[in-house]
Coordinates of C-alpha atoms in Angstrom, one line a residue:
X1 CA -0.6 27.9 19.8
X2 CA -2.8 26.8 22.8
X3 CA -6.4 25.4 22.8
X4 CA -7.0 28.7 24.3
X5 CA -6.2 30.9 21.3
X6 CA -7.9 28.5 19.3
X7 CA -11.4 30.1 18.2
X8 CA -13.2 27.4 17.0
X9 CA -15.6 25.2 19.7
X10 CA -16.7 21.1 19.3
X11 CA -20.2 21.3 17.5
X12 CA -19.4 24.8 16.5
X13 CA -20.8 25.4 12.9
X14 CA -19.2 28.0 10.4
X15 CA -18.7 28.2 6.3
X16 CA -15.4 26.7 4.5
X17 CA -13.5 27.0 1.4
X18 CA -12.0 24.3 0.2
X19 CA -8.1 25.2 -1.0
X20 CA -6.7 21.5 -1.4
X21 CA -6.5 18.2 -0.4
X22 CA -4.4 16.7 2.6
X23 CA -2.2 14.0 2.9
X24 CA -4.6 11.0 4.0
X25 CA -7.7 12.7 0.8
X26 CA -9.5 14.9 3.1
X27 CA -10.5 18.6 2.3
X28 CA -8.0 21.1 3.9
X29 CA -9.2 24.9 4.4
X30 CA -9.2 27.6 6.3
X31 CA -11.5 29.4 9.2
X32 CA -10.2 32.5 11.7
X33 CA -6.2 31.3 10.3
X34 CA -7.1 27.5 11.8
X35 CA -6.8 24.9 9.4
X36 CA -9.4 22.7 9.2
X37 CA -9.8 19.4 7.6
X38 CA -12.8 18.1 6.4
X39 CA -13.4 14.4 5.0
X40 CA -15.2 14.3 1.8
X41 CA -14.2 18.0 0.8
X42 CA -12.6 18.8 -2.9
X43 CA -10.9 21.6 -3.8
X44 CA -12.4 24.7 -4.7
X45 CA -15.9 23.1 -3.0
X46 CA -18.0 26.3 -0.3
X47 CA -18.9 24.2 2.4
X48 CA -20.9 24.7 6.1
X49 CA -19.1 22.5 8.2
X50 CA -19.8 21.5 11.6
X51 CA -16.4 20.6 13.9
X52 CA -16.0 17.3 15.5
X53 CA -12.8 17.5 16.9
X54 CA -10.4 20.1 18.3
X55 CA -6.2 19.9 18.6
X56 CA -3.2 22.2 19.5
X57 CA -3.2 23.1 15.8
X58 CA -5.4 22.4 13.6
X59 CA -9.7 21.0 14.0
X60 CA -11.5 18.2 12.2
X61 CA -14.7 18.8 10.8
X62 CA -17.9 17.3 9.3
X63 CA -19.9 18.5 5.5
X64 CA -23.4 19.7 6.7
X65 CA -24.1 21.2 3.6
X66 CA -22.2 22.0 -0.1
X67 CA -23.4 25.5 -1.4
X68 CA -20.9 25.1 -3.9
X69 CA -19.8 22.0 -5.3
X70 CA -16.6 20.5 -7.2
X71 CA -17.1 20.2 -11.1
X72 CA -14.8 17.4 -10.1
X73 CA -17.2 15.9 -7.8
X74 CA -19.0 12.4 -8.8
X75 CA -21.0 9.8 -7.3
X76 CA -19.2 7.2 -5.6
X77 CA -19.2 3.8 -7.5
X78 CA -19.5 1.7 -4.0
X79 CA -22.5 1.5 -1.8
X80 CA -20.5 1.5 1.6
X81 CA -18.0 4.2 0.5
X82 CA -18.9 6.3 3.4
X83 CA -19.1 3.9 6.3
X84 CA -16.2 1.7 4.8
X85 CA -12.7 4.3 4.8
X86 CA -10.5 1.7 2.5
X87 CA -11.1 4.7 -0.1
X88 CA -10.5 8.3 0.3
X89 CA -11.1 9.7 -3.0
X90 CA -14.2 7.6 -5.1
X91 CA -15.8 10.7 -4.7
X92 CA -13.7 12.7 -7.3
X93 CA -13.1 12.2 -11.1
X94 CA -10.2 10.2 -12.1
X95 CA -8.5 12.8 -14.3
X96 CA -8.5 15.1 -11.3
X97 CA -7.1 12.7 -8.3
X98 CA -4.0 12.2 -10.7
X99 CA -3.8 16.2 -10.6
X100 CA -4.5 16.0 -7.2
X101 CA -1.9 13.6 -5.6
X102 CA 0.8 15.5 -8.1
X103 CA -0.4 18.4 -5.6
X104 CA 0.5 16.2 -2.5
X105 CA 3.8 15.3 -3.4
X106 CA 4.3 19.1 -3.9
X107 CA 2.8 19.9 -0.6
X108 CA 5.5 17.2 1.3
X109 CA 8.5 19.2 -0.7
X110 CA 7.3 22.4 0.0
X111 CA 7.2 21.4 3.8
X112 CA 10.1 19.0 4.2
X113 CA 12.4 20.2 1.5
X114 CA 15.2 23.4 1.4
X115 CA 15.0 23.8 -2.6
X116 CA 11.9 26.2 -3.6
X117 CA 9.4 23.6 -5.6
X118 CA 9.1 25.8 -8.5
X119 CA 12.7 24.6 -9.3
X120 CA 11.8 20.7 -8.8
X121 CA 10.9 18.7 -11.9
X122 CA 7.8 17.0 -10.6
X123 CA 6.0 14.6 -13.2
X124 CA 2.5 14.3 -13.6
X125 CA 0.8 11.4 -12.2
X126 CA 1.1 8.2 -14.3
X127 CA -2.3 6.6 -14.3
X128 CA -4.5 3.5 -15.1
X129 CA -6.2 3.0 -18.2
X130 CA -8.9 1.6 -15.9
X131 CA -8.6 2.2 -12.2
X132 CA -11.0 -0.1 -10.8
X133 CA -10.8 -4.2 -9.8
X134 CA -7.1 -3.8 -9.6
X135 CA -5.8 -5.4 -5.9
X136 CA -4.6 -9.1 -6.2
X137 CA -5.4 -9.5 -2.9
X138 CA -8.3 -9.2 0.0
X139 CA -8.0 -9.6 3.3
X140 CA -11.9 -9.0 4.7
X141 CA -12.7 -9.8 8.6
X142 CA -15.3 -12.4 9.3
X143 CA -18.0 -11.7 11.2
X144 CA -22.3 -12.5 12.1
X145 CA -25.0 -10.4 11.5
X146 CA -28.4 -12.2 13.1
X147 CA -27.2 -15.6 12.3
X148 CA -25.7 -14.6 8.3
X149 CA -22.0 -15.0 7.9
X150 CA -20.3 -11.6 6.7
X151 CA -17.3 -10.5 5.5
X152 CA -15.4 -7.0 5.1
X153 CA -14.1 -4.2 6.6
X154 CA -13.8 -2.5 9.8
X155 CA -15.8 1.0 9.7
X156 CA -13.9 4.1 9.9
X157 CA -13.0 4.9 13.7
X158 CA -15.8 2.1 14.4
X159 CA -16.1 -1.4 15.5
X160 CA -18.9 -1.9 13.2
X161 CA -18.0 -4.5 10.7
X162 CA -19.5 -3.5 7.5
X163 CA -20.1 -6.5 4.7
X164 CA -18.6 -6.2 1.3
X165 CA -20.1 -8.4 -1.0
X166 CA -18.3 -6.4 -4.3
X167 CA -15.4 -4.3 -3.6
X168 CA -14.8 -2.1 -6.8
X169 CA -10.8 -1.9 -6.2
X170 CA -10.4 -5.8 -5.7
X171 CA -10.2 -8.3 -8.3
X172 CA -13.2 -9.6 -9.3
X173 CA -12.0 -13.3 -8.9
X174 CA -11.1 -12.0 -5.1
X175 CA -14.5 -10.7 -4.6
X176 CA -16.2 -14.1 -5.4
X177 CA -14.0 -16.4 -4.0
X178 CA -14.8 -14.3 -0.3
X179 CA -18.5 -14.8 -1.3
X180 CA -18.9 -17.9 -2.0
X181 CA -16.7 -18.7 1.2
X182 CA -18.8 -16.9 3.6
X183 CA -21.5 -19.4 2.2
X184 CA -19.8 -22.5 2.5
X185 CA -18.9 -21.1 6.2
X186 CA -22.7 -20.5 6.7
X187 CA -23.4 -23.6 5.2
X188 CA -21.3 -26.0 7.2
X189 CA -21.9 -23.9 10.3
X190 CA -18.4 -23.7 11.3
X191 CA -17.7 -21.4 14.6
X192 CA -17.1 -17.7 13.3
X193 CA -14.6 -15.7 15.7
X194 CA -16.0 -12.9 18.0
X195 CA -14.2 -10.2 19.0
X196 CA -16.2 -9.2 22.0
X197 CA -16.5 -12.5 23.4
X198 CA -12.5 -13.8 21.8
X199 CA -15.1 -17.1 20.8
X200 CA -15.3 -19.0 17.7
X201 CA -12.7 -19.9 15.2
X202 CA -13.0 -18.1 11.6
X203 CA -11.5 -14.5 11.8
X204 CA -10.2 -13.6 8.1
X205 CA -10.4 -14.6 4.9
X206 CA -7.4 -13.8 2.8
X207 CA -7.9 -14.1 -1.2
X208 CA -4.8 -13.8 -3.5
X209 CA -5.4 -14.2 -7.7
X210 CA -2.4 -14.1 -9.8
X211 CA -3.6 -11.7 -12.5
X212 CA -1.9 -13.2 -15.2
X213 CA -2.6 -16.9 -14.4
X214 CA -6.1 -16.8 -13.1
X215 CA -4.7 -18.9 -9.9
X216 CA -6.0 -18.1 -6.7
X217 CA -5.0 -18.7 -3.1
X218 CA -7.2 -18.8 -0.4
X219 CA -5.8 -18.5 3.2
X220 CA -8.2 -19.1 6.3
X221 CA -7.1 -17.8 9.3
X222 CA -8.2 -19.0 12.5
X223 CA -7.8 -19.5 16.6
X224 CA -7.2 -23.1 16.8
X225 CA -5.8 -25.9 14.6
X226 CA -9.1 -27.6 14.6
X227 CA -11.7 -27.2 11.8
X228 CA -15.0 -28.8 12.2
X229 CA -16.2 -30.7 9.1
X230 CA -12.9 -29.5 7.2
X231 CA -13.0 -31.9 4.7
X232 CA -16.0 -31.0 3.6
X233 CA -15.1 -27.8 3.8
X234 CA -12.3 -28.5 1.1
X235 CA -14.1 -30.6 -0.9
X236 CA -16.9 -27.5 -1.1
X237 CA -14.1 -25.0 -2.3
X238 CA -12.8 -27.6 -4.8
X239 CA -16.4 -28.2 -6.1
X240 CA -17.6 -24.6 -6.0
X241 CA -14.2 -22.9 -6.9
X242 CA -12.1 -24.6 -8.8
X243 CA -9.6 -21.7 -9.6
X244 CA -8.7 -21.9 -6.1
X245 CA -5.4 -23.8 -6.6
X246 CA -4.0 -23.5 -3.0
X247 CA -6.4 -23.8 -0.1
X248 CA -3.9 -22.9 3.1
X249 CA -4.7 -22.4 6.9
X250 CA -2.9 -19.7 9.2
X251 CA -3.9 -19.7 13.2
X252 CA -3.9 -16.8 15.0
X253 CA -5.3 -16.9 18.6
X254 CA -3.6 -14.1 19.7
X255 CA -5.4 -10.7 20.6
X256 CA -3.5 -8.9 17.9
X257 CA -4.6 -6.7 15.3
X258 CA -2.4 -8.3 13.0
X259 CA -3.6 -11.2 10.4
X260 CA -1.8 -13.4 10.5
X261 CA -0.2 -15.7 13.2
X262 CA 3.2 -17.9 13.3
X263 CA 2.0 -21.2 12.3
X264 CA 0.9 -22.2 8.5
X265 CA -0.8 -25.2 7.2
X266 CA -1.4 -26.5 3.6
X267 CA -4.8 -27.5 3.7
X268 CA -4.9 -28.4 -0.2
X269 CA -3.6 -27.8 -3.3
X270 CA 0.0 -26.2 -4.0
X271 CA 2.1 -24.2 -1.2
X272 CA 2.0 -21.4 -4.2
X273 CA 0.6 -19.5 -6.9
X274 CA 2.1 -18.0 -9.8
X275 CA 2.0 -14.6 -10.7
X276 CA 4.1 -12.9 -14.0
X277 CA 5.2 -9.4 -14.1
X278 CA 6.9 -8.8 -17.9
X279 CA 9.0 -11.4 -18.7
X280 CA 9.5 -12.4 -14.7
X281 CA 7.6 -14.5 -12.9
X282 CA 7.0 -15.2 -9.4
X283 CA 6.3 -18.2 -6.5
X284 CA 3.6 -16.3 -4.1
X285 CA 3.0 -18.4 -0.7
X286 CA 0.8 -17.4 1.5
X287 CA 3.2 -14.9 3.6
X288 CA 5.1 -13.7 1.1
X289 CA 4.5 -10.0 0.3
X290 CA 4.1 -8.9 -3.3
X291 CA 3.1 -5.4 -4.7
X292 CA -0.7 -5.2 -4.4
X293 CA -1.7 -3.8 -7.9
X294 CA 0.7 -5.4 -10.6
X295 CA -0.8 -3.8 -13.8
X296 CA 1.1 -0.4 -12.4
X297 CA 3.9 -2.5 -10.6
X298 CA 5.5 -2.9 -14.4
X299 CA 5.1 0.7 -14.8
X300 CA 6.6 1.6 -11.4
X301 CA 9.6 -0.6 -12.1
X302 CA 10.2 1.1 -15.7
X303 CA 10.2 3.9 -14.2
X304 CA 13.2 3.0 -11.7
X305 CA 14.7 1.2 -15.0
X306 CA 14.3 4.6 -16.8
X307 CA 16.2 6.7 -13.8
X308 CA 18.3 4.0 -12.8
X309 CA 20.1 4.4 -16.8
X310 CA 21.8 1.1 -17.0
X311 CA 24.4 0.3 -19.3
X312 CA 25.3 -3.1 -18.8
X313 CA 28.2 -2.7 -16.7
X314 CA 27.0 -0.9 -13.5
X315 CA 27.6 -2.6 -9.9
X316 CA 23.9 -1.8 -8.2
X317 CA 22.4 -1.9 -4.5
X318 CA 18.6 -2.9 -4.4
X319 CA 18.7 -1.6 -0.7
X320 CA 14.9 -3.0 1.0
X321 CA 14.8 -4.9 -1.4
X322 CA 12.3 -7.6 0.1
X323 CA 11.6 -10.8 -2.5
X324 CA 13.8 -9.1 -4.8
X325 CA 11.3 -7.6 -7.4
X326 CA 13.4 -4.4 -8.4
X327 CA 16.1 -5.9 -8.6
X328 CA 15.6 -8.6 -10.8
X329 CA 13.5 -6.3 -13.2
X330 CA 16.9 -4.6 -13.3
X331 CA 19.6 -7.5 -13.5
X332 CA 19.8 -7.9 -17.3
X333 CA 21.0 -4.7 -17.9
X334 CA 23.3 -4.5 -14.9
X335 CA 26.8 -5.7 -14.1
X336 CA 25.9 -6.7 -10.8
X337 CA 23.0 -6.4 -8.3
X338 CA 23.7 -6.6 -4.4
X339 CA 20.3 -6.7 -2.1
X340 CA 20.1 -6.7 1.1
X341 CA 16.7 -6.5 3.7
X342 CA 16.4 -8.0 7.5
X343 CA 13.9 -10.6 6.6
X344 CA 15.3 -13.7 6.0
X345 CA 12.2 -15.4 4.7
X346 CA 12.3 -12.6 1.9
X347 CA 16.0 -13.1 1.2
X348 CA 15.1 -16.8 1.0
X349 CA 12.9 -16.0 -2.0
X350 CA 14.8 -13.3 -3.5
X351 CA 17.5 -16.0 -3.9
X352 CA 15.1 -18.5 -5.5
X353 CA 13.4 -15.8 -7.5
X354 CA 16.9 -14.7 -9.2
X355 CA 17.7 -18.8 -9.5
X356 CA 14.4 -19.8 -10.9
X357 CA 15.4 -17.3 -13.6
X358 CA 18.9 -18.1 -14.5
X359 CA 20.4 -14.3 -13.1
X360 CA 23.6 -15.6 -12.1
X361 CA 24.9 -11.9 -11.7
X362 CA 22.7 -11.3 -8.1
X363 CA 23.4 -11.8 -4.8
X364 CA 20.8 -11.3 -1.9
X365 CA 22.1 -11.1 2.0
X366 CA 19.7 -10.7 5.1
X367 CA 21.1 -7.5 6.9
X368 CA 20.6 -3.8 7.2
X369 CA 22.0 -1.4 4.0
X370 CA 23.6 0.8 6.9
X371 CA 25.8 -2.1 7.4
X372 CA 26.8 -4.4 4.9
X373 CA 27.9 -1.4 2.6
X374 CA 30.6 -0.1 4.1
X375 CA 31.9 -3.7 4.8
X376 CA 31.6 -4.4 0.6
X377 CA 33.3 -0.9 0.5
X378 CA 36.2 -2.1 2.8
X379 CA 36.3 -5.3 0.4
X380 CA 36.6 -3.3 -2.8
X381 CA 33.5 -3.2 -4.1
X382 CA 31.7 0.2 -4.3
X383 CA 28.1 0.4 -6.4
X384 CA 27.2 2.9 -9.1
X385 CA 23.8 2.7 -8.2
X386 CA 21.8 2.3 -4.9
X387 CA 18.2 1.6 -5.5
X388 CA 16.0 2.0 -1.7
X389 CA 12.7 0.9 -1.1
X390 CA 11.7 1.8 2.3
X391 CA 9.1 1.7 4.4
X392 CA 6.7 4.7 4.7
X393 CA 9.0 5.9 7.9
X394 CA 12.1 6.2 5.3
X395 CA 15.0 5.4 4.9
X396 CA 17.3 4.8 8.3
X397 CA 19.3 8.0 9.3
X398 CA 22.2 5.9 9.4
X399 CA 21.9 4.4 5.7
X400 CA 21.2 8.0 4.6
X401 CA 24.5 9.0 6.3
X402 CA 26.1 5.8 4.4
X403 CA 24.7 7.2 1.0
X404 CA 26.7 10.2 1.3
X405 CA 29.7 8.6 2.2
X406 CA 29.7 5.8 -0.8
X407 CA 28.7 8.5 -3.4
X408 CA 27.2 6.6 -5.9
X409 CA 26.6 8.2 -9.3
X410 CA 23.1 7.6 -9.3
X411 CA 20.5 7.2 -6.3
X412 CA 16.7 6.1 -7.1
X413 CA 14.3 6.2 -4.5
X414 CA 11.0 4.6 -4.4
X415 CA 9.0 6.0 -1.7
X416 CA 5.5 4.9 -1.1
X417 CA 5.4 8.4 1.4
X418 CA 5.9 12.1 -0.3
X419 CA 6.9 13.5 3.2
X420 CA 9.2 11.3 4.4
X421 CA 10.7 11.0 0.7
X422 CA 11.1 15.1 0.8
X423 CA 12.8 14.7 4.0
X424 CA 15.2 12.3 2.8
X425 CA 16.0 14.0 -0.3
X426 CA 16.8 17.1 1.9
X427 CA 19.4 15.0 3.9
X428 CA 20.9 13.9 0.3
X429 CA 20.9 17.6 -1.0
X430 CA 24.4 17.5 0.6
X431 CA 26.0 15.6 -2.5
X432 CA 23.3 15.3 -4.7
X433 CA 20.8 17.3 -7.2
X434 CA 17.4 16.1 -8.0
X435 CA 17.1 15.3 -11.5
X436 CA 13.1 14.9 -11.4
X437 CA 10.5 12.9 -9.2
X438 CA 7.8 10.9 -11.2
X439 CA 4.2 10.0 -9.3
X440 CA 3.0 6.9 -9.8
X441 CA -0.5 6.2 -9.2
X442 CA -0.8 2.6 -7.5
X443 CA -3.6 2.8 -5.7
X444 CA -6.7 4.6 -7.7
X445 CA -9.5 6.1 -5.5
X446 CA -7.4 6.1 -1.8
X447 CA -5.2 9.3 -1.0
X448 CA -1.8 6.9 -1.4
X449 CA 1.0 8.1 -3.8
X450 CA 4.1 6.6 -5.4
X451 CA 7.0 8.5 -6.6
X452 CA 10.5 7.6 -7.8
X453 CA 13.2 10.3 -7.6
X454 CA 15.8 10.5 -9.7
X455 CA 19.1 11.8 -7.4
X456 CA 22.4 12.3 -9.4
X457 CA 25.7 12.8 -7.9
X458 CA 27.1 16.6 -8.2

C-alpha cells in the first residue's frame, strides 16, 4: 500500500477504538482499515486522536481526548511518566498488564508462527508480589539545569534530559546513592559533561545494589582520567554512603551512545559486589552483566529447571550462556553442562562462577553454539538438552539449523522477544512439538516480556 491510498493526513483528527496493545505498550486500533497506534491507549478505551506521523503502513497518533476510558486505567505512580518513556504501561493496573503481555506473546505467534494459537499452551503471566523498586541497577545521564547538577533520563524522542530524583522501578538504595551523588558532584564542583559543547568530565552515574547483601557499587564514568578533588570526592561517598562498598571509575570520551568505555579504574573499595540468587551466589564487577530484576530471575530459572526435566544424568548445552547463570542453577541436577558464548570476559566468569561453587561437572568455552556442537558431536558427545538464551534478534540461522541436526530430546528457549522467539519456534516445528510457552514478567510497568518454551523432540 502506498502513502497515496493511505487516507489519513499529519494533524488530521478522527475517533479510535482501542482493540489491543502493541509490541513496544502502545494502543493499537483501527481507522478507514489503517492501523493506528496510539501511546498511552488501553484496550477497549474510545479515543479522539490526532495523527503525528504517517508510514507505508500503518500512522502514529496522539490522545486528545478519552470519551471512554479503561476500567483498567490508573494514575501513574511517577511524576515524569509522560516525558520520561523508561515505562510503557504505569498507566494500567497490574492484574491487567500480566493479561496484557500474555496477549503479546499471542500476537508474535499468531504472526510469526504456522500452528493456529488456539492449539498452543500459552501460560499466564507469572507475576510480582510487588512490582515496584525492583532493578539492581541505574544508569541515569548527568547533566545541569541553571547551575544544579541533575541526573536521569533522556526524554522520549527528545534531547531534554529529564531529572529523576525517585524512580519507582529502581531500588531504592540505587535511587539514593544517584542523589546524594549529584550533591557531592554539586558540592565539589567537579566539571559535568555537555553534550552540545563535548565539555566537562562527569557523564553517568552507574548504581548497582546486590539485593540480598545490601552492597552497592558505584561506577562514575567520565571523559578523562583526571578527577578534580577526587579524594575528597571518595572520602564524601565513604562518609555519606557507607553501603557503597566499591567506588570504580570507567572513561569514555568517545561520542558514542554507549556507557561505558574500554578503560576501568578501582577508585576504592572492592573490584566487586556480591549478589545471591537461591543457593548461588555471584562476583558482580563493574562490566559484568547480570539479570536486572533478581526477585523474578529465580522464578525465570525455575521455570527453565521445570521444562528442562532433569534427572541427574542428562548431558546439557547452556547455549548464550554469558556468566553462566542458567547453567549453574541447572548443574546439580545434570550430568553435564557444556556453555558456550563469544565473550570471553563472560566465559572468564562463568568459569570462576562454576569454581567458586565446587560444580566440577561444567565446562564453559568462548565460541559460537553454531560451531562448537557439531565439533563435540564429531568427538562423541551429543547433549540431551540445549538450553539458548539469545539476544532479542534470536537465535543464529545457522545454530537453528545445528538444533535440528543434533536432535536433542528436549530444547528450552528463553527469549526476552515473543516475535523473534515465534519465528524460531516455526524454524524448529520441523522436528519438534511445543509442549507449552510460560510468560514471565520481568520487567513490571514497561511493555517487555519473558517467555520460556518448552520444545520436545517428535
Amino acid at each position: 500500500m502506498d502513502k497515496a491510498t493511505i487516507h489519513i493526513k499529519k494533524g488530521q483528527q478522527f475517533p479510535l477504538t482501542i482493540k489491543r496493545l502493541g509490541i513496544n505498550g502502545e494502543g493499537v486500533g483501527y481507522f478507514k482499515k489503517q492501523v493506528v497506534f496510539v501511546p498511552g491507549a488501553l484496550p477497549g478505551e474510545e479515543v479522539v486522536v490526532e495523527a503525528t506521523n504517517i508510514h507505508r503502513k500503518y500512522a502514529e497518533a496522539k490522545i486528545k481526548k478519552i470519551r471512554k476510558r479503561s476500567p483498567h486505567r490508573v494514575t501513574p505512580r511517577c511524576p515524569v511518566y509522560e516525558q520520561c518513556g523508561g515505562c510503557q504501561l504505569q498507566h494500567l493496573d497490574y492484574e491487567s498488564q500480566l493479561r496484557e503481555k500474555r496477549d503479546i506473546v499471542i500476537q508474535a505467534f499468531e504472526r510469526h508462527c504456522r500452528l493456529p494459537v488456539e492449539t498452543l499452551r500459552i501460560q499466564p503471566a507469572i507475576g510480582m508480589d510487588n512490582p515496584w523498586y525492583y532493578r539492581n541497577k541505574s544508569q541515569f545521564q548527568v547533566g545541569k539545569r541553571k547551575e544544579n547538577v541533575i541526573a536521569g533520563l533522556y526524554g522520549l524522542n527528545s534531547h531534554q534530559l529529564i531529572d529523576i530524583s525517585e524512580c519507582f522501578i529502581q531500588h531504592q538504595a540505587t535511587n539514593r546513592v544517584t542523589n546524594i551523588v549529584k550533591t557531592i558532584l554539586q558540592d565539589l564542583r567537579i566539571p559535568i559533561y555537555d553534550e552540545r559543547t563535548r565539555t566537562g568530565l562527569v557523564r553517568t552515574i552507574v548504581a548497582r545494589v546486590g539485593f540480598h547483601t545490601g552492597d552497592v557499587q558505584l561506577v562514575l564514568i567520565t571523559t578523562k582520567k583526571e578527577i578534580p578533588r577526587r579524594e575528597l570526592f571518595i572520602a564524601e561517598i565513604k562518609r555519606r554512603l557507607p553501603e557503597v562498598k566499591s567506588i570504580v571509575q570507567n572513561i569514555n570520551g568517545e561520542k558514542t551512545s554507549l556507557i561505558f568505555g574500554k578503560e576501568t579504574l578501582l577508585l576504592e573499595g572492592e573490584e566487586y559486589i556480591q549478589e545471591v540468587l537461591g543457593d548461588l551466589s555471584f562476583e558482580l564487577s563493574a562490566r559484568a552483566f547480570f539479570q536486572l530484576n533478581p526477585i523474578q530471575t529465580v522464578k525465570l530459572y525455575d521455570e527453565v529447571k521445570r521444562a528442562a526435566a532433569l534427572t541427574g544424568n542428562e548431558k546439557v548445552v547452556d547455549a548464550y550462556c554469558g556468566v553462566g547463570t542458567i547453567g549453574l542453577w541447572l548443574a546439580k541436577e545434570a550430568g553435564e553442562i557444556r556453555g558456550m558464548d563469544t565473550i570471553p570476559e563472560a566465559i572468564e566468569d562463568a568459569k570462576k562462577n562454576a569454581e567458586r561453587h565446587g560444580l566440577t561437572n561444567t565446562m564453559y568455552v568462548t565460541g559460537k553454539a553454531e560451531v562448537l556442537l557439531p565439533q563435540w558431536i564429531k568427538a562423541g558427545w551429543k547433549p540431551d538438552v540445549i538450553v539458548v538464551d539469545p539476544p532479542r534478534t534470536g537465535c543464529d540461522e545457522q545454530l537453528l539449523k545445528t538444533i535440528l541436526q543434533v536432535k536433542p530430546k528436549t530444547v528450552v528457549y528463553v527469549s526476552c522477544n515473543p516475535s523473534s522467539l515465534a519465528r524460531d519456534v516455526d524454524t524448529l516445528l520441523e522436528r519438534y512439538t511445543i509442549d507449552y510457552i510460560q510468560p514471565v514478567d520481568m520487567f513490571p510497568h514497561t511493555a517487555h516480556v519473558e517467555c520460556v518454551a518448552k520444545l520436545t523432540l517428535k
